[in-house]
Amino acid sequence: MRLLSARPQQPPGNAAGPDALDAFVAGGTNSSYTFTVVSSTQAGAIDQILPGPTLNDNGVVAFSSGNGLFALSQTGTLVALGSGVAFGETVWIDNAGQVIVVAEVSGIRELRRYRGSQPGTFDVLAKVGVDEFTPSPSGIFTSDIDLTGLLDFPSVSDDGSVFYVGTGAGVTGRFVIELNALQDDDGALLGDADDVLRPVALNGGRVVLLSGQFAGLSGPAIAIVEGGTVQPISNGVVASPGQFAGLLPMIGATADGSMVTFFGKEKTPSGTGALTLFASVATATGRKVHALSPVAGFLGQRDLEIVFRHPDRLPTTLRTMPFPAPLHVLGGLLRLGHLSLSDRLALLRIGPDLLFRDPDSDPYLRSVTVRQWLDARGQSDANRTKLWDIIAIGALNDATDRITAALFLKVLRSAFLGSRMNSSLVLPLRGLSSVLVDGAAEFLQRHGGTVLLNTAAEQVRMENGAVKSVRLTGGLDVQPRTVISAVPYFDIPKVFGSGEAVGLTHLERLVSSPIVTIHLWFDAHFVQERIAALTGSPIHWVFNKSRIYPERKSTLMYLALVVSGAHAMAEMEKEEIVQLATGELKRFYPAAPLARVIHSLVIKEKRATFSPMVGSEKVRPPHTTAVRNLFLAGDWTDTKLPATIEGAVQSGYAAAEAVKAQLP
């Protein structure tokens, strides 16, 4: 994991003002960024970098690793500011070098201020159970309120104004609290119990945030607030509910608030627009909003949320908690109501392996299946069938009595010990080709590359241990300096004559595992959630495409049911599969019998992925081959990851690095 700093190259001419900002920051032909690695876990001093780093105007970077707090000077000197406690993800540094962060000590959360000039020393600015604050505006409450909760979203401005989010005794909702050294801290009740808010402190005791409780506004808005008053100040509305169909609490701002950046979905005549980065710029006549860059085609969760459906009881939901890793996922697991208390406590037995075993090298984990590992760790049948099997089969695409425990633990370590984003789900809003491939093709073409569609490699000719030419369909011959092959393992012999011709042996030991997707359209809507896991069912996942694709207006409900490791189902007839699927929906959804199937489509991917069976890591090849200018990419190569999109992307990076290392 690396922490990068991005520096824009000088824009052409003397462009200035909002229009120049839009053209330059948004990208396109007038924008170019260079990236510098400022810190990396590869160096060994830091085991992880959480996704909440901060940078001040002097170029000093501060960030959290979960168990450590660090600052990095302009000269590249890494300073350990604090350790020995659990630090939150979000860190904020002002121009004086003061770093604000939430820390947890013996289960008690406190807001700390560190100084870059005095590593290891800190002030406690607020503490759960100790501090109190005065709610404002006056007249709503008559006395101070005890601080009962402290969220991981503090912020400090360049003039020292500090804001944070907390909860108060006896009051439902979340306060945005301003620290004041001269009198009681003031807190405005600006959020419901689940609102994130994420305040960004501005100079002069002002703060910009997303809230649904601004007076006079009909929905959630982003506004600049001053003096703890709920009513936004004059010219303080940055993004109003009338203009946007959705806003995310991911906000940035200049110190004076003249420009505020945020993510949102702008309203369009046909419904809602794509998620886009916007800038709201203050002008003499008001604020002008500029769309900077669309976020292509994905719906991402801020925090993990999975609905578990059961045939014999009400659904339960797995949600991550507002705690640092690994407590954010563990807290959610311990609240799963469909597991007994003893079963939930038994989940803790995987902890030692999670913390202390390396799945990339541990011989025991590589020698046992997931089922054997779970049994050895005292996991009950209920834990296995109602939780672990669902996660393992979904991530590794095969049954737990076939797949290696090493890769499953790798998935769990990423979810438990990584950032909050690692455990969240991301759903494509369009087909994966449109979301992933089209943008990549456009990038290549903009940078001088050529993309040939509907073109296959018919023959690869090699001379003196190197690829000499590639014959394409249509008779075209190309003579490449370097070839990266992304064909699947089962097509290697077809393209290269044999695996041995390029130094690949034992490819026959890589076994494919199928995925079956059942697309169903109903005349009535009976599924409310976007995604659900079915426990104790041959159907693993239900994706409600009608809710995932809200722009596609239709009276029909569109569901996609996914079965991983579907060896038996892949051999069934379509009618039999549809009958099984509709029967399972009736078991899990009480209103399903009232709906009729209008249309159905079954897609069988018999060789969807390789099966990560015990011992498969021994035959997953590296990205280099016996042919000096031939390199391999694909999720089946030795990425140390399962056959996922993440694995495919990692293989692409690794292949590119191997090519760069060989170039003169």
GROMACS .gro file of N, CA and C in nm, residues 391-398 403-404 406-408 410-411 432 436 488-490 510-515 562 564-565 605-613 616-617 620 623 633-651:
model
  183
  391ILE      N    1  -1.974  -1.607   0.276
  391ILE     CA    2  -1.862  -1.518   0.243
  391ILE      C    3  -1.759  -1.592   0.157
  392ALA      N    4  -1.725  -1.715   0.198
  392ALA     CA    5  -1.619  -1.789   0.129
  392ALA      C    6  -1.658  -1.825  -0.013
  393ILE      N    7  -1.779  -1.878  -0.032
  393ILE     CA    8  -1.821  -1.918  -0.166
  393ILE      C    9  -1.836  -1.796  -0.256
  394GLY      N   10  -1.887  -1.686  -0.200
  394GLY     CA   11  -1.901  -1.565  -0.280
  394GLY      C   12  -1.767  -1.507  -0.323
  395ALA      N   13  -1.667  -1.515  -0.236
  395ALA     CA   14  -1.537  -1.454  -0.266
  395ALA      C   15  -1.447  -1.546  -0.348
  396LEU      N   16  -1.456  -1.679  -0.325
  396LEU     CA   17  -1.362  -1.772  -0.388
  396LEU      C   18  -1.429  -1.863  -0.491
  397ASN      N   19  -1.561  -1.856  -0.504
  397ASN     CA   20  -1.636  -1.924  -0.611
  397ASN      C   21  -1.619  -2.075  -0.611
  398ASP      N   22  -1.627  -2.136  -0.494
  398ASP     CA   23  -1.636  -2.281  -0.488
  398ASP      C   24  -1.670  -2.322  -0.346
  403ILE      N   25  -1.189  -2.541  -0.138
  403ILE     CA   26  -1.101  -2.425  -0.154
  403ILE      C   27  -1.004  -2.412  -0.037
  404THR      N   28  -0.890  -2.349  -0.065
  404THR     CA   29  -0.784  -2.338   0.033
  404THR      C   30  -0.816  -2.234   0.141
  406ALA      N   31  -0.600  -2.063   0.296
  406ALA     CA   32  -0.506  -1.950   0.287
  406ALA      C   33  -0.570  -1.830   0.218
  407LEU      N   34  -0.635  -1.852   0.105
  407LEU     CA   35  -0.695  -1.740   0.033
  407LEU      C   36  -0.816  -1.685   0.107
  408PHE      N   37  -0.890  -1.772   0.177
  408PHE     CA   38  -1.005  -1.723   0.254
  408PHE      C   39  -0.958  -1.632   0.367
  410LYS      N   40  -0.694  -1.460   0.362
  410LYS     CA   41  -0.647  -1.337   0.297
  410LYS      C   42  -0.765  -1.241   0.278
  411VAL      N   43  -0.880  -1.294   0.236
  411VAL     CA   44  -0.999  -1.211   0.220
  411VAL      C   45  -1.042  -1.153   0.355
  432LEU      N   46  -2.033  -0.462  -1.682
  432LEU     CA   47  -1.891  -0.447  -1.649
  432LEU      C   48  -1.808  -0.403  -1.769
  436LEU      N   49  -1.579  -0.092  -1.700
  436LEU     CA   50  -1.436  -0.115  -1.688
  436LEU      C   51  -1.361  -0.106  -1.821
  488PRO      N   52  -0.716  -1.670  -2.078
  488PRO     CA   53  -0.727  -1.760  -1.963
  488PRO      C   54  -0.638  -1.882  -1.979
  489TYR      N   55  -0.615  -1.949  -1.867
  489TYR     CA   56  -0.522  -2.063  -1.866
  489TYR      C   57  -0.565  -2.174  -1.961
  490PHE      N   58  -0.696  -2.193  -1.978
  490PHE     CA   59  -0.740  -2.304  -2.062
  490PHE      C   60  -0.724  -2.274  -2.211
  510LEU      N   61  -0.507  -2.667  -1.291
  510LEU     CA   62  -0.599  -2.557  -1.263
  510LEU      C   63  -0.738  -2.597  -1.311
  511VAL      N   64  -0.832  -2.601  -1.219
  511VAL     CA   65  -0.967  -2.649  -1.246
  511VAL      C   66  -1.064  -2.531  -1.245
  512SER      N   67  -1.157  -2.530  -1.340
  512SER     CA   68  -1.253  -2.421  -1.349
  512SER      C   69  -1.371  -2.444  -1.255
  513SER      N   70  -1.431  -2.333  -1.214
  513SER     CA   71  -1.551  -2.337  -1.130
  513SER      C   72  -1.657  -2.247  -1.193
  514PRO      N   73  -1.782  -2.295  -1.205
  514PRO     CA   74  -1.885  -2.220  -1.277
  514PRO      C   75  -1.961  -2.121  -1.189
  515ILE      N   76  -2.021  -2.024  -1.255
  515ILE     CA   77  -2.116  -1.931  -1.193
  515ILE      C   78  -2.242  -1.932  -1.279
  562VAL      N   79  -2.759  -1.509  -0.808
  562VAL     CA   80  -2.626  -1.558  -0.840
  562VAL      C   81  -2.595  -1.682  -0.758
  564SER      N   82  -2.263  -1.925  -0.696
  564SER     CA   83  -2.120  -1.946  -0.718
  564SER      C   84  -2.086  -2.094  -0.695
  565GLY      N   85  -1.979  -2.138  -0.759
  565GLY     CA   86  -1.941  -2.279  -0.747
  565GLY      C   87  -2.055  -2.370  -0.789
  605GLU      N   88  -2.184  -1.960  -1.684
  605GLU     CA   89  -2.041  -1.941  -1.712
  605GLU      C   90  -1.969  -2.063  -1.656
  606LYS      N   91  -1.953  -2.165  -1.739
  606LYS     CA   92  -1.900  -2.292  -1.690
  606LYS      C   93  -1.753  -2.283  -1.651
  607ARG      N   94  -1.682  -2.189  -1.710
  607ARG     CA   95  -1.541  -2.170  -1.673
  607ARG      C   96  -1.521  -2.025  -1.627
  608ALA      N   97  -1.606  -1.985  -1.532
  608ALA     CA   98  -1.606  -1.846  -1.487
  608ALA      C   99  -1.473  -1.807  -1.423
  609THR      N  100  -1.423  -1.891  -1.333
  609THR     CA  101  -1.296  -1.864  -1.265
  609THR      C  102  -1.223  -1.996  -1.244
  610PHE      N  103  -1.098  -1.987  -1.203
  610PHE     CA  104  -1.031  -2.108  -1.158
  610PHE      C  105  -1.075  -2.136  -1.014
  611SER      N  106  -1.074  -2.262  -0.976
  611SER     CA  107  -1.109  -2.299  -0.839
  611SER      C  108  -0.983  -2.296  -0.753
  612PRO      N  109  -0.979  -2.213  -0.649
  612PRO     CA  110  -0.859  -2.204  -0.565
  612PRO      C  111  -0.850  -2.321  -0.467
  613MET      N  112  -0.833  -2.439  -0.523
  613MET     CA  113  -0.826  -2.560  -0.442
  613MET      C  114  -0.694  -2.566  -0.366
  616SER      N  115  -0.337  -2.515  -0.529
  616SER     CA  116  -0.342  -2.441  -0.656
  616SER      C  117  -0.236  -2.333  -0.664
  617GLU      N  118  -0.192  -2.281  -0.550
  617GLU     CA  119  -0.091  -2.175  -0.554
  617GLU      C  120   0.041  -2.224  -0.613
  620ARG      N  121   0.000  -2.169  -1.002
  620ARG     CA  122  -0.031  -2.037  -1.056
  620ARG      C  123   0.101  -1.972  -1.099
  623HIS      N  124   0.432  -1.365  -1.356
  623HIS     CA  125   0.393  -1.282  -1.469
  623HIS      C  126   0.499  -1.281  -1.579
  633ALA      N  127  -0.090  -1.188  -1.774
  633ALA     CA  128  -0.183  -1.118  -1.685
  633ALA      C  129  -0.310  -1.200  -1.677
  634GLY      N  130  -0.386  -1.180  -1.572
  634GLY     CA  131  -0.510  -1.254  -1.552
  634GLY      C  132  -0.524  -1.294  -1.407
  635ASP      N  133  -0.648  -1.309  -1.361
  635ASP     CA  134  -0.669  -1.339  -1.219
  635ASP      C  135  -0.619  -1.477  -1.179
  636TRP      N  136  -0.585  -1.562  -1.278
  636TRP     CA  137  -0.536  -1.697  -1.248
  636TRP      C  138  -0.385  -1.701  -1.226
  637THR      N  139  -0.317  -1.590  -1.254
  637THR     CA  140  -0.172  -1.586  -1.230
  637THR      C  141  -0.145  -1.568  -1.081
  638ASP      N  142  -0.019  -1.566  -1.044
  638ASP     CA  143   0.019  -1.566  -0.902
  638ASP      C  144   0.006  -1.426  -0.843
  639THR      N  145  -0.119  -1.386  -0.817
  639THR     CA  146  -0.146  -1.254  -0.758
  639THR      C  147  -0.157  -1.259  -0.607
  640LYS      N  148  -0.159  -1.379  -0.549
  640LYS     CA  149  -0.185  -1.400  -0.406
  640LYS      C  150  -0.327  -1.358  -0.368
  641LEU      N  151  -0.415  -1.348  -0.468
  641LEU     CA  152  -0.555  -1.310  -0.446
  641LEU      C  153  -0.645  -1.413  -0.513
  642PRO      N  154  -0.773  -1.419  -0.473
  642PRO     CA  155  -0.867  -1.507  -0.543
  642PRO      C  156  -0.893  -1.457  -0.686
  643ALA      N  157  -0.976  -1.533  -0.758
  643ALA     CA  158  -1.010  -1.496  -0.896
  643ALA      C  159  -1.118  -1.388  -0.894
  644THR      N  160  -1.076  -1.266  -0.868
  644THR     CA  161  -1.166  -1.153  -0.856
  644THR      C  162  -1.119  -1.040  -0.947
  645ILE      N  163  -1.200  -0.935  -0.958
  645ILE     CA  164  -1.157  -0.818  -1.034
  645ILE      C  165  -1.032  -0.758  -0.971
  646GLU      N  166  -1.026  -0.758  -0.837
  646GLU     CA  167  -0.906  -0.707  -0.770
  646GLU      C  168  -0.783  -0.786  -0.813
  647GLY      N  169  -0.798  -0.919  -0.822
  647GLY     CA  170  -0.686  -1.002  -0.865
  647GLY      C  171  -0.646  -0.973  -1.008
  648ALA      N  172  -0.745  -0.953  -1.095
  648ALA     CA  173  -0.714  -0.922  -1.235
  648ALA      C  174  -0.640  -0.789  -1.246
  649VAL      N  175  -0.686  -0.689  -1.170
  649VAL     CA  176  -0.619  -0.558  -1.173
  649VAL      C  177  -0.477  -0.570  -1.120
  650GLN      N  178  -0.460  -0.645  -1.011
  650GLN     CA  179  -0.326  -0.663  -0.955
  650GLN      C  180  -0.233  -0.730  -1.057
  651SER      N  181  -0.286  -0.827  -1.132
  651SER     CA  182  -0.203  -0.894  -1.232
  651SER      C  183  -0.160  -0.796  -1.341
   0.00000   0.00000   0.00000
